[in-house]
Coordinates of C-alpha atoms in Angstrom, one line a residue:
M26 CA 10.9 1.2 56.1
L27 CA 10.2 -1.2 53.1
G28 CA 7.0 0.2 53.2
E29 CA 8.0 3.7 52.9
T30 CA 10.7 3.3 50.5
A31 CA 7.8 1.5 48.2
Q32 CA 5.7 4.5 48.7
D33 CA 8.6 7.0 47.2
Q34 CA 9.3 4.8 44.5
R35 CA 5.6 4.7 43.4
Q36 CA 5.3 8.2 43.6
S37 CA 8.4 9.0 41.8
G38 CA 7.2 7.4 38.1
Q39 CA 10.6 5.5 37.9
S40 CA 10.9 2.7 35.3
L41 CA 11.6 -0.7 36.3
E42 CA 15.2 -0.6 35.7
G43 CA 15.3 2.7 37.4
R44 CA 13.8 1.7 40.9
I45 CA 16.4 -1.6 40.8
H46 CA 19.4 0.5 40.7
A47 CA 18.0 3.2 43.3
A48 CA 17.3 0.0 45.3
Y49 CA 20.3 -2.3 44.9
G50 CA 22.6 -0.9 47.4
Q51 CA 19.9 -2.3 50.2
M52 CA 19.2 -5.6 48.6
P53 CA 20.2 -8.6 50.5
A54 CA 22.1 -11.5 48.0
A55 CA 18.9 -13.3 46.8
E56 CA 17.0 -10.2 45.5
R57 CA 20.0 -9.4 44.2
K58 CA 20.1 -12.3 41.8
M59 CA 16.9 -11.5 40.8
A60 CA 17.8 -7.8 40.1
D61 CA 20.8 -9.0 38.1
L62 CA 18.6 -11.2 35.8
I63 CA 16.0 -8.5 34.9
L64 CA 18.7 -5.7 34.6
D65 CA 19.9 -7.8 31.6
F66 CA 16.6 -8.7 30.2
P67 CA 14.0 -6.3 31.7
G68 CA 11.4 -7.0 28.5
D69 CA 11.3 -10.7 30.5
V70 CA 8.9 -9.7 33.1
A71 CA 6.5 -9.0 30.6
A72 CA 7.0 -12.5 29.4
Y73 CA 7.4 -14.4 32.5
S74 CA 5.0 -15.5 35.7
A75 CA 6.9 -14.5 39.2
T76 CA 7.6 -18.3 39.8
E77 CA 9.3 -18.7 36.6
L78 CA 11.3 -15.4 37.2
S79 CA 12.1 -16.8 40.3
E80 CA 13.7 -20.1 39.1
L81 CA 15.5 -18.6 36.4
A82 CA 17.3 -16.3 39.1
G83 CA 17.6 -19.4 41.4
V84 CA 15.7 -17.6 44.4
S85 CA 12.6 -18.5 46.2
K86 CA 9.1 -17.2 45.4
A87 CA 9.0 -15.3 48.9
A88 CA 12.2 -13.5 47.7
A89 CA 11.1 -12.5 44.6
T90 CA 7.9 -11.1 46.1
R91 CA 9.8 -9.1 48.7
F92 CA 12.0 -7.8 45.4
F93 CA 9.0 -6.5 43.7
Q94 CA 7.5 -5.1 47.0
R95 CA 11.0 -3.1 47.7
L96 CA 10.9 -1.8 44.2
G97 CA 7.7 -0.1 45.2
F98 CA 5.2 -2.3 43.4
A99 CA 1.9 -3.7 44.9
S100 CA 2.2 -6.8 43.1
F101 CA 4.1 -8.7 40.5
E102 CA 1.3 -8.1 37.9
E103 CA 1.7 -4.3 38.4
A104 CA 5.7 -4.6 37.6
R105 CA 4.4 -6.8 34.4
R106 CA 2.0 -4.1 33.3
Q107 CA 4.9 -1.4 33.5
A108 CA 7.1 -3.9 31.5
R109 CA 4.4 -4.4 28.9
D110 CA 4.1 -0.6 28.6
A111 CA 7.5 0.2 27.9
Q112 CA 7.5 -2.9 25.3
K113 CA 4.6 -1.0 23.3
W114 CA 6.4 2.0 23.8
G115 CA 9.2 0.8 21.8
S116 CA 12.1 0.6 24.4
P117 CA 14.7 -1.5 22.9
L118 CA 15.4 -2.5 26.7
Y119 CA 12.3 -4.3 26.7
L120 CA 12.1 -5.5 23.3
Q121 CA 15.2 -7.9 23.7
S122 CA 14.7 -11.7 25.4
K123 CA 16.8 -14.4 27.4
D124 CA 15.3 -16.7 24.8
E125 CA 17.0 -15.1 22.1
R126 CA 19.4 -17.5 20.2
A127 CA 21.4 -16.9 17.6
S128 CA 20.0 -18.9 14.3
D129 CA 21.4 -19.5 10.8
L130 CA 22.0 -16.3 9.0
S131 CA 20.2 -17.1 5.6
A132 CA 17.0 -18.1 7.7
E133 CA 17.4 -14.8 10.0
L134 CA 17.6 -12.8 6.6
G135 CA 14.4 -14.7 5.6
R136 CA 12.7 -13.8 8.9
Y137 CA 13.9 -10.5 8.7
L138 CA 12.7 -9.7 5.1
D139 CA 9.1 -11.1 6.2
E140 CA 8.7 -9.0 8.8
E141 CA 9.7 -6.1 7.0
I142 CA 7.2 -7.2 4.2
Q143 CA 4.3 -7.4 7.0
A144 CA 5.1 -4.0 8.3
L145 CA 4.8 -2.7 4.7
T146 CA 1.4 -4.8 3.7
A147 CA -0.2 -3.9 6.7
T148 CA 0.7 0.0 6.5
F149 CA -0.5 0.2 2.6
E150 CA -3.5 -1.8 3.0
G151 CA -4.6 0.9 5.6
L152 CA -3.9 3.6 3.6
D153 CA -7.2 5.4 2.2
S154 CA -6.9 6.6 -1.4
R155 CA -9.2 9.5 -0.4
L156 CA -6.5 10.6 1.8
V157 CA -4.3 10.6 -0.2
E158 CA -5.4 12.3 -3.1
Q159 CA -6.3 14.8 -0.6
V160 CA -2.8 15.3 1.0
T161 CA -1.1 15.2 -2.4
E162 CA -3.1 17.8 -3.4
R163 CA -2.3 20.0 -0.6
I164 CA 1.5 19.4 -0.9
V165 CA 1.2 20.9 -4.1
S166 CA -0.9 23.7 -3.4
A167 CA 0.3 25.3 0.3
K168 CA 2.4 28.2 0.4
R169 CA 4.7 26.6 2.5
L170 CA 5.6 23.0 3.7
W171 CA 7.0 22.3 7.1
L172 CA 8.6 18.9 7.9
L173 CA 8.9 17.9 11.7
G174 CA 10.4 15.4 13.4
F175 CA 12.4 14.0 16.5
R176 CA 15.1 11.4 17.2
N177 CA 14.6 8.7 14.2
S178 CA 11.5 10.5 13.0
H179 CA 13.8 13.8 12.2
Y180 CA 15.6 11.3 9.6
A181 CA 12.2 10.3 7.9
A182 CA 11.1 13.9 7.7
A183 CA 14.4 15.2 6.3
Y184 CA 14.5 12.6 3.7
A185 CA 10.8 13.8 2.6
R186 CA 11.9 17.2 2.3
W187 CA 14.8 16.2 0.2
Q188 CA 12.0 14.6 -2.4
L189 CA 9.7 17.5 -1.9
I190 CA 12.4 20.1 -3.2
Q191 CA 12.6 18.4 -6.1
F192 CA 9.5 19.8 -7.6
R193 CA 8.4 22.7 -5.3
R194 CA 9.7 25.7 -3.4
N195 CA 9.4 26.7 0.0
V196 CA 9.7 23.3 1.9
F197 CA 11.8 23.4 5.6
L198 CA 13.1 20.9 7.8
L199 CA 12.2 21.2 11.5
P200 CA 13.9 21.6 13.9
T201 CA 17.4 22.9 12.9
T202 CA 20.7 22.4 14.5
G203 CA 21.0 24.7 17.6
E204 CA 17.5 26.9 16.9
T205 CA 14.5 27.3 18.7
M206 CA 11.0 26.4 17.5
G207 CA 9.4 30.0 18.0
E208 CA 11.0 31.8 14.9
Y209 CA 9.2 29.1 12.6
L210 CA 5.8 29.0 14.3
A211 CA 5.3 32.9 14.0
D212 CA 5.8 32.0 10.2
M213 CA 3.2 29.5 9.8
D214 CA -0.7 30.4 8.7
G215 CA -3.5 28.7 7.3
D216 CA -2.1 28.5 3.9
D217 CA 0.7 26.3 5.1
L218 CA 1.2 22.3 5.7
V219 CA 2.9 20.3 8.4
I220 CA 4.1 17.2 7.9
A221 CA 5.3 15.7 10.9
V222 CA 6.6 12.1 11.2
G223 CA 6.2 10.7 15.1
V224 CA 6.5 7.2 15.4
R225 CA 7.6 5.6 19.1
R226 CA 9.4 6.7 20.8
R227 CA 7.8 10.6 20.5
V228 CA 9.3 13.1 22.9
K229 CA 7.1 15.5 24.6
G230 CA 8.1 18.5 22.8
L231 CA 6.3 17.5 19.8
R232 CA 2.6 17.3 21.1
K233 CA 3.2 21.3 22.1
V234 CA 4.5 22.4 18.4
L235 CA 1.5 20.4 17.1
E236 CA -0.4 22.3 19.3
Q237 CA 1.0 25.8 18.2
A238 CA 0.8 25.0 14.7
A239 CA -2.6 24.1 14.7
G240 CA -3.3 27.3 16.5
R241 CA -1.8 29.2 13.7
G242 CA -4.3 27.5 11.5
A243 CA -1.6 25.2 9.6
E244 CA -3.2 21.8 8.4
I245 CA -1.1 18.8 9.3
L246 CA -0.3 15.3 7.9
Y247 CA 0.9 13.3 11.2
L248 CA 2.4 10.0 10.3
T249 CA 2.6 7.9 13.4
D250 CA 2.3 4.3 14.9
P251 CA -0.6 2.7 16.4
T252 CA 0.5 3.4 20.2
A253 CA -0.2 7.2 18.9
R254 CA -3.1 8.5 20.9
R255 CA -3.7 12.1 22.0
S256 CA -1.2 13.8 19.4
T257 CA -3.6 12.3 16.3
E258 CA -6.5 14.9 17.4
L259 CA -4.5 17.6 16.1
A260 CA -4.0 16.2 12.8
T261 CA -6.1 17.3 9.8
W262 CA -4.9 13.5 8.3
T263 CA -3.5 10.9 10.1
I264 CA -1.4 7.8 8.4
T265 CA -0.6 4.8 10.5
C266 CA 2.8 3.1 9.9
Q267 CA 3.7 -0.2 11.1
V268 CA 6.7 -0.3 13.1
S269 CA 7.2 -3.1 15.8
G270 CA 8.0 -6.3 15.6
G271 CA 10.1 -9.3 16.7
Y272 CA 13.3 -7.2 16.3
L273 CA 15.3 -5.3 19.1
F274 CA 14.7 -2.2 16.9
D275 CA 11.7 -0.6 15.2
S276 CA 11.3 -0.7 11.2
Y277 CA 11.3 2.5 9.6
A278 CA 10.4 0.9 6.3
A279 CA 7.0 1.7 6.3
P280 CA 7.0 5.3 7.1
F281 CA 10.2 6.1 4.3
S282 CA 8.1 3.8 2.2
V283 CA 5.0 6.4 2.8
L284 CA 6.7 9.4 2.4
R285 CA 8.3 8.1 -1.0
F286 CA 5.0 7.2 -2.8
L287 CA 3.2 10.6 -1.5
A288 CA 6.2 12.6 -3.1
I289 CA 5.9 10.4 -6.1
E290 CA 2.1 11.0 -6.5
A291 CA 2.5 14.9 -5.6
F292 CA 4.7 15.3 -8.3
R293 CA 2.3 14.0 -10.7
K294 CA -0.2 16.4 -9.7
S295 CA 2.3 19.1 -9.9
G296 CA 2.4 18.9 -13.7
K297 CA 4.3 21.3 -15.7
A298 CA 5.4 23.6 -13.1
G299 CA 6.8 20.4 -11.1
R300 CA 8.7 19.6 -14.2
E301 CA 9.9 22.9 -14.9
H302 CA 11.1 23.1 -11.3
L303 CA 13.0 19.6 -11.2
E304 CA 14.4 20.5 -14.6
T305 CA 16.0 23.6 -13.3
I306 CA 17.6 21.8 -10.7
E307 CA 18.7 19.1 -13.1
R308 CA 20.5 22.0 -15.2
H309 CA 22.3 23.4 -12.1
H310 CA 23.7 20.0 -11.0
E311 CA 25.1 19.5 -14.5
E312 CA 26.6 23.5 -14.6
L313 CA 28.0 22.8 -11.3
K314 CA 29.3 19.4 -12.3
E315 CA 28.2 18.1 -8.6
F316 CA 27.9 14.3 -9.4
E317 CA 30.5 11.8 -10.7

């Protein structure tokens, strides 16, 4: 019976914690100890050996072996690979560790700042100046700009739009609340530029939208992270941003900073037309008394 359950679970494509929840009711007490340990910190499967995990859970190595077999894994190493893949993909569940300890706040602030600086440094050192020139020229010359992002990437795309509308017209943010994408894709053509932000964890729909945009002839600037693979082939230009580190949640300092830098350079290239557009906006702000 255990073998049949394992085969079903392998075919289901469930996450590690999903497999545990599905099998928890059938587990004996020893295996439940292992399950409880892993459910608290699933990322530790990537960090510890099977022997170390069994010791932490207070069970025998044989019980640990039966536990992973019950979940449908051929071996512990298969479970470890799945946990490591989840870490690379950016799942917050797998980025926390049992070994994390509260530290002195001032020291923690320093460590956090160092990590942010490292992400920014690595990202900007990887930027090609020729790519920046080409992209910023296209931001100015494109008939329409389409800013695209899902989940946290949506906020980075929204930030970029807010900078770009300061000096040019026809800048749109996608997706918008309650609307579908087809109407917007039908308007895209070879004179347009799509700026897509897709850092981990990317939704499946992003690639489909990029495929349709590329099919309409639009050029694509794609801001992503090192885990991106297949979707980059659709982009005219790709900028890789560092987002991962030792903390639970990914850093968005690099994507936001890159977008700000591109907006600054594009404004410089926009010349008189960009300045006049910005001056008109500021005049309306003043007439409407919109700010304190």
